[in-house]
mmCIF file of C-alpha atoms and ligand atoms in Angstrom:
data_model
loop_
_atom_site.group_PDB
_atom_site.id
_atom_site.type_symbol
_atom_site.label_atom_id
_atom_site.label_comp_id
_atom_site.label_asym_id
_atom_site.label_seq_id
_atom_site.Cartn_x
_atom_site.Cartn_y
_atom_site.Cartn_z
ATOM 1 C CA UNK A 1 -14.382 27.082 -5.668
ATOM 2 C CA UNK A 2 -11.689 24.485 -4.712
ATOM 3 C CA UNK A 3 -12.833 21.520 -2.552
ATOM 4 C CA UNK A 4 -10.632 18.976 -1.008
ATOM 5 C CA UNK A 5 -12.063 15.463 -1.001
ATOM 6 C CA UNK A 6 -10.573 14.020 2.233
ATOM 7 C CA UNK A 7 -10.668 10.240 1.879
ATOM 8 C CA UNK A 8 -7.909 7.770 1.302
ATOM 9 C CA UNK A 9 -10.425 5.410 -0.444
ATOM 10 C CA UNK A 10 -9.813 5.537 -4.265
ATOM 11 C CA UNK A 11 -13.278 4.132 -4.714
ATOM 12 C CA UNK A 12 -14.954 6.793 -2.755
ATOM 13 C CA UNK A 13 -12.966 9.582 -4.553
ATOM 14 C CA UNK A 14 -14.012 8.095 -7.898
ATOM 15 C CA UNK A 15 -17.674 8.003 -6.916
ATOM 16 C CA UNK A 16 -17.554 11.547 -5.441
ATOM 17 C CA UNK A 17 -15.931 12.906 -8.701
ATOM 18 C CA UNK A 18 -18.667 11.312 -10.736
ATOM 19 C CA UNK A 19 -21.522 12.484 -8.457
ATOM 20 C CA UNK A 20 -20.289 16.188 -8.398
ATOM 21 C CA UNK A 21 -19.101 16.286 -12.044
ATOM 22 C CA UNK A 22 -21.987 18.487 -13.141
ATOM 23 C CA UNK A 23 -21.508 21.199 -10.537
ATOM 24 C CA UNK A 24 -20.268 24.333 -12.153
ATOM 25 C CA UNK A 25 -17.144 26.113 -11.111
ATOM 26 C CA UNK A 26 -16.208 23.341 -8.557
ATOM 27 C CA UNK A 27 -12.643 22.095 -8.580
ATOM 28 C CA UNK A 28 -12.104 18.920 -6.599
ATOM 29 C CA UNK A 29 -8.830 17.926 -5.257
ATOM 30 C CA UNK A 30 -8.008 14.635 -3.695
ATOM 31 C CA UNK A 31 -5.530 14.125 -0.836
ATOM 32 C CA UNK A 32 -2.694 12.883 -3.164
ATOM 33 C CA UNK A 33 -3.105 15.754 -5.707
ATOM 34 C CA UNK A 34 -3.129 18.235 -2.857
ATOM 35 C CA UNK A 35 0.102 16.716 -1.640
ATOM 36 C CA UNK A 36 -1.236 15.619 1.742
ATOM 37 C CA UNK A 37 0.854 12.662 2.687
ATOM 38 C CA UNK A 38 -0.713 9.856 4.966
ATOM 39 C CA UNK A 39 0.012 10.322 8.665
ATOM 40 C CA UNK A 40 -0.424 7.842 11.529
ATOM 41 C CA UNK A 41 -2.834 10.169 13.304
ATOM 42 C CA UNK A 42 -5.371 9.590 10.467
ATOM 43 C CA UNK A 43 -6.090 6.084 11.919
ATOM 44 C CA UNK A 44 -7.541 7.680 15.035
ATOM 45 C CA UNK A 45 -9.907 10.129 13.357
ATOM 46 C CA UNK A 46 -13.160 7.993 13.519
ATOM 47 C CA UNK A 47 -13.543 6.875 17.050
ATOM 48 C CA UNK A 48 -17.049 7.999 17.460
ATOM 49 C CA UNK A 49 -20.453 6.138 17.445
ATOM 50 C CA UNK A 50 -22.152 8.231 14.861
ATOM 51 C CA UNK A 51 -21.335 8.794 11.174
ATOM 52 C CA UNK A 52 -21.961 12.510 11.798
ATOM 53 C CA UNK A 53 -19.233 12.819 14.445
ATOM 54 C CA UNK A 54 -16.724 10.763 12.524
ATOM 55 C CA UNK A 55 -17.326 12.724 9.353
ATOM 56 C CA UNK A 56 -16.895 15.896 11.177
ATOM 57 C CA UNK A 57 -13.749 14.791 12.698
ATOM 58 C CA UNK A 58 -12.148 13.761 9.336
ATOM 59 C CA UNK A 59 -13.357 17.012 7.707
ATOM 60 C CA UNK A 60 -11.937 19.225 10.421
ATOM 61 C CA UNK A 61 -8.629 17.465 10.586
ATOM 62 C CA UNK A 62 -7.969 17.663 6.818
ATOM 63 C CA UNK A 63 -9.165 21.222 6.835
ATOM 64 C CA UNK A 64 -6.625 22.076 9.449
ATOM 65 C CA UNK A 65 -3.856 20.369 7.483
ATOM 66 C CA UNK A 66 -4.754 21.781 4.054
ATOM 67 C CA UNK A 67 -6.259 25.277 4.784
ATOM 68 C CA UNK A 68 -8.811 24.419 2.211
ATOM 69 C CA UNK A 69 -12.556 24.005 2.133
ATOM 70 C CA UNK A 70 -12.802 20.136 2.746
ATOM 71 C CA UNK A 71 -15.449 17.404 2.548
ATOM 72 C CA UNK A 72 -15.118 14.027 4.172
ATOM 73 C CA UNK A 73 -17.300 11.041 3.951
ATOM 74 C CA UNK A 74 -18.123 8.629 6.727
ATOM 75 C CA UNK A 75 -20.186 5.777 5.674
ATOM 76 C CA UNK A 76 -21.162 2.203 6.400
ATOM 77 C CA UNK A 77 -23.761 -0.508 6.258
ATOM 78 C CA UNK A 78 -26.518 -1.087 9.039
ATOM 79 C CA UNK A 79 -27.825 -4.646 9.089
ATOM 80 C CA UNK A 80 -31.116 -5.027 10.992
ATOM 81 C CA UNK A 81 -30.664 -8.661 12.093
ATOM 82 C CA UNK A 82 -27.292 -7.600 13.624
ATOM 83 C CA UNK A 83 -28.854 -4.798 15.604
ATOM 84 C CA UNK A 84 -27.448 -2.223 13.132
ATOM 85 C CA UNK A 85 -23.941 -3.570 13.009
ATOM 86 C CA UNK A 86 -21.376 -3.048 11.590
ATOM 87 C CA UNK A 87 -22.484 0.523 11.147
ATOM 88 C CA UNK A 88 -19.601 2.972 11.891
ATOM 89 C CA UNK A 89 -17.228 -0.039 12.260
ATOM 90 C CA UNK A 90 -18.030 -1.334 8.623
ATOM 91 C CA UNK A 91 -14.534 -0.855 7.439
ATOM 92 C CA UNK A 92 -12.945 -3.071 9.953
ATOM 93 C CA UNK A 93 -15.806 -5.477 10.562
ATOM 94 C CA UNK A 94 -13.751 -8.660 10.147
ATOM 95 C CA UNK A 95 -10.822 -8.968 12.529
ATOM 96 C CA UNK A 96 -7.729 -8.607 10.516
ATOM 97 C CA UNK A 97 -4.303 -7.052 11.251
ATOM 98 C CA UNK A 98 -4.412 -3.249 11.008
ATOM 99 C CA UNK A 99 -1.967 -3.232 7.974
ATOM 100 C CA UNK A 100 -4.267 -5.424 5.829
ATOM 101 C CA UNK A 101 -4.858 -3.831 2.392
ATOM 102 C CA UNK A 102 -8.407 -2.457 1.586
ATOM 103 C CA UNK A 103 -9.228 -5.068 -0.856
ATOM 104 C CA UNK A 104 -8.197 -7.896 1.487
ATOM 105 C CA UNK A 105 -10.211 -6.239 4.296
ATOM 106 C CA UNK A 106 -13.310 -5.782 1.948
ATOM 107 C CA UNK A 107 -13.174 -9.599 1.025
ATOM 108 C CA UNK A 108 -12.796 -10.610 4.731
ATOM 109 C CA UNK A 109 -15.695 -8.252 5.672
ATOM 110 C CA UNK A 110 -17.934 -9.902 3.054
ATOM 111 C CA UNK A 111 -16.993 -13.419 4.226
ATOM 112 C CA UNK A 112 -17.679 -12.318 7.840
ATOM 113 C CA UNK A 113 -21.024 -10.714 7.007
ATOM 114 C CA UNK A 114 -22.156 -13.986 5.078
ATOM 115 C CA UNK A 115 -21.145 -16.060 8.062
ATOM 116 C CA UNK A 116 -22.925 -13.751 10.612
ATOM 117 C CA UNK A 117 -26.130 -13.940 8.704
ATOM 118 C CA UNK A 118 -26.059 -17.695 8.002
ATOM 119 C CA UNK A 119 -29.532 -19.144 8.705
ATOM 120 C CA UNK A 120 -31.134 -15.683 8.614
ATOM 121 C CA UNK A 121 -34.293 -15.930 6.556
ATOM 122 C CA UNK A 122 -34.636 -13.578 3.457
ATOM 123 C CA UNK A 123 -37.348 -11.264 5.069
ATOM 124 C CA UNK A 124 -34.948 -10.549 7.958
ATOM 125 C CA UNK A 125 -31.877 -9.692 5.930
ATOM 126 C CA UNK A 126 -32.799 -5.990 5.523
ATOM 127 C CA UNK A 127 -30.445 -3.085 6.058
ATOM 128 C CA UNK A 128 -29.177 0.056 4.589
ATOM 129 C CA UNK A 129 -26.061 1.927 3.537
ATOM 130 C CA UNK A 130 -25.626 5.332 5.237
ATOM 131 C CA UNK A 131 -23.299 8.013 4.204
ATOM 132 C CA UNK A 132 -22.786 11.591 5.836
ATOM 133 C CA UNK A 133 -20.712 14.087 3.910
ATOM 134 C CA UNK A 134 -19.274 16.676 6.360
ATOM 135 C CA UNK A 135 -18.221 19.979 4.833
ATOM 136 C CA UNK A 136 -15.731 22.238 6.596
ATOM 137 C CA UNK A 137 -15.781 25.333 4.600
ATOM 138 C CA UNK A 138 -13.143 28.149 3.991
ATOM 139 C CA UNK A 139 -14.252 29.877 7.301
ATOM 140 C CA UNK A 140 -14.112 26.644 9.342
ATOM 141 C CA UNK A 141 -18.006 26.258 9.535
ATOM 142 C CA UNK A 142 -19.414 22.726 9.373
ATOM 143 C CA UNK A 143 -22.323 21.421 7.495
ATOM 144 C CA UNK A 144 -23.691 17.818 7.354
ATOM 145 C CA UNK A 145 -25.420 15.988 4.564
ATOM 146 C CA UNK A 146 -26.897 12.478 5.089
ATOM 147 C CA UNK A 147 -27.931 9.947 2.520
ATOM 148 C CA UNK A 148 -29.463 6.570 2.933
ATOM 149 C CA UNK A 149 -29.938 3.563 0.478
ATOM 150 C CA UNK A 150 -32.355 0.744 1.739
ATOM 151 C CA UNK A 151 -31.720 -2.724 0.716
ATOM 152 C CA UNK A 152 -31.005 -6.337 1.835
ATOM 153 C CA UNK A 153 -27.989 -8.622 2.248
ATOM 154 C CA UNK A 154 -27.914 -11.653 -0.042
ATOM 155 C CA UNK A 155 -26.352 -15.005 0.814
ATOM 156 C CA UNK A 156 -23.553 -15.019 -1.785
ATOM 157 C CA UNK A 157 -21.605 -12.364 -3.660
ATOM 158 C CA UNK A 158 -23.029 -11.219 -6.944
ATOM 159 C CA UNK A 159 -21.346 -8.851 -9.537
ATOM 160 C CA UNK A 160 -17.841 -7.410 -9.706
ATOM 161 C CA UNK A 161 -18.502 -3.594 -9.672
ATOM 162 C CA UNK A 162 -18.413 -1.207 -6.726
ATOM 163 C CA UNK A 163 -16.414 -1.895 -3.682
ATOM 164 C CA UNK A 164 -16.775 -3.031 -0.065
ATOM 165 C CA UNK A 165 -20.112 -4.664 0.592
ATOM 166 C CA UNK A 166 -21.559 -3.934 -2.814
ATOM 167 C CA UNK A 167 -21.671 -7.606 -4.046
ATOM 168 C CA UNK A 168 -23.798 -8.486 -1.008
ATOM 169 C CA UNK A 169 -26.082 -5.568 -1.105
ATOM 170 C CA UNK A 170 -29.281 -5.538 -3.206
ATOM 171 C CA UNK A 171 -30.570 -1.989 -3.381
ATOM 172 C CA UNK A 172 -34.407 -1.826 -3.122
ATOM 173 C CA UNK A 173 -34.364 0.824 -5.822
ATOM 174 C CA UNK A 174 -32.454 -1.270 -8.345
ATOM 175 C CA UNK A 175 -33.436 -4.817 -7.551
ATOM 176 C CA UNK A 176 -29.755 -5.855 -8.056
ATOM 177 C CA UNK A 177 -26.608 -5.626 -5.991
ATOM 178 C CA UNK A 178 -24.594 -2.410 -6.410
ATOM 179 C CA UNK A 179 -21.805 -4.616 -7.639
ATOM 180 C CA UNK A 180 -24.196 -5.733 -10.615
ATOM 181 C CA UNK A 181 -25.080 -2.047 -11.363
ATOM 182 C CA UNK A 182 -23.118 0.386 -13.561
ATOM 183 C CA UNK A 183 -21.495 3.123 -11.631
ATOM 184 C CA UNK A 184 -23.962 5.713 -12.841
ATOM 185 C CA UNK A 185 -27.008 3.374 -11.670
ATOM 186 C CA UNK A 186 -25.447 3.051 -8.318
ATOM 187 C CA UNK A 187 -24.733 6.761 -7.930
ATOM 188 C CA UNK A 188 -28.303 7.574 -8.825
ATOM 189 C CA UNK A 189 -29.843 5.834 -5.865
ATOM 190 C CA UNK A 190 -26.840 5.253 -3.438
ATOM 191 C CA UNK A 191 -26.354 6.772 -0.036
ATOM 192 C CA UNK A 192 -23.316 8.568 -1.257
ATOM 193 C CA UNK A 193 -25.074 10.001 -4.304
ATOM 194 C CA UNK A 194 -27.888 11.321 -2.111
ATOM 195 C CA UNK A 195 -25.455 12.879 0.432
ATOM 196 C CA UNK A 196 -23.189 14.486 -2.077
ATOM 197 C CA UNK A 197 -26.080 15.863 -4.298
ATOM 198 C CA UNK A 198 -27.431 17.503 -1.073
ATOM 199 C CA UNK A 199 -23.886 19.091 -0.598
ATOM 200 C CA UNK A 200 -23.860 20.206 -4.217
ATOM 201 C CA UNK A 201 -27.294 21.923 -3.795
ATOM 202 C CA UNK A 202 -25.981 23.639 -0.785
ATOM 203 C CA UNK A 203 -22.903 24.851 -2.502
ATOM 204 C CA UNK A 204 -24.966 26.080 -5.518
ATOM 205 C CA UNK A 205 -27.318 27.949 -3.197
ATOM 206 C CA UNK A 206 -24.651 29.969 -1.343
HETATM 207 P P1 IMP B 1 -15.173 4.678 6.297
HETATM 208 O O1 IMP B 1 -13.877 4.860 5.569
HETATM 209 O O2 IMP B 1 -15.039 4.652 7.852
HETATM 210 O O3 IMP B 1 -16.253 5.683 6.040
HETATM 211 O O4 IMP B 1 -15.750 3.223 6.133
HETATM 212 C C1 IMP B 1 -16.620 3.013 5.022
HETATM 213 C C2 IMP B 1 -16.774 1.441 4.941
HETATM 214 O O5 IMP B 1 -18.094 1.221 4.816
HETATM 215 C C3 IMP B 1 -16.141 0.954 3.651
HETATM 216 O O6 IMP B 1 -14.799 0.509 3.922
HETATM 217 C C4 IMP B 1 -17.042 -0.132 3.255
HETATM 218 O O7 IMP B 1 -16.702 -1.279 4.072
HETATM 219 C C5 IMP B 1 -18.359 0.341 3.758
HETATM 220 N N1 IMP B 1 -19.051 1.194 2.650
HETATM 221 C C6 IMP B 1 -19.359 2.497 2.692
HETATM 222 N N2 IMP B 1 -19.824 2.921 1.638
HETATM 223 C C7 IMP B 1 -19.921 1.825 0.696
HETATM 224 C C8 IMP B 1 -20.342 1.607 -0.540
HETATM 225 O O8 IMP B 1 -20.835 2.435 -1.304
HETATM 226 N N3 IMP B 1 -20.161 0.380 -0.995
HETATM 227 C C9 IMP B 1 -19.674 -0.688 -0.267
HETATM 228 N N4 IMP B 1 -19.173 -0.542 1.003
HETATM 229 C C10 IMP B 1 -19.298 0.716 1.463
#
């Protein structure tokens, strides 16, 4: 089976390829390999207040453009002391111009999160990463798979692996930040690992 991985994030593509590497007879194509060029309309694909609705929107859009079975990932970090923010707005948490690069935006997001939590005591710095993988299959039917990784946000960045908020997020299951973990260690306990392994189980059961 061919499956289009519909994300413009090279980090997400790499993680999803690793997580799904053992699934037999599954050929993953990313948007570049599939020849699907970026369109301005893509910036408006995730206006909703739930990971589920945004993931479905992205999967349906790229399924229409490609004609292929498509999976999209919508994910983010919910911080309890911020009432669950940034949540579905994690990618653009720090106010920067829309054309800022992803790495620049990630650095600004981390600085913004550190600042917003200044003075918050360790016990109140809990939160979680959430990932919803939406599958729009060959027949246009939709399926959702949700994964969660609990943890807490530390006061300073630690480690150089991963992406996004990983240097600030100590995963409860690892006792280290995701940026301090090897990719395989992160995938074993991460929100994305859980969501995409659930997708893999579904694909294998069909
Ligand atoms: P999306 O592209 O709307 O799904 O936004 C996802 C955003 O959530 C990313 O840009 C990161 O800021 C954050 N995020 C999601 N998953 C991860 C992760 O595994 N590590 C670090 N940050 C993540």
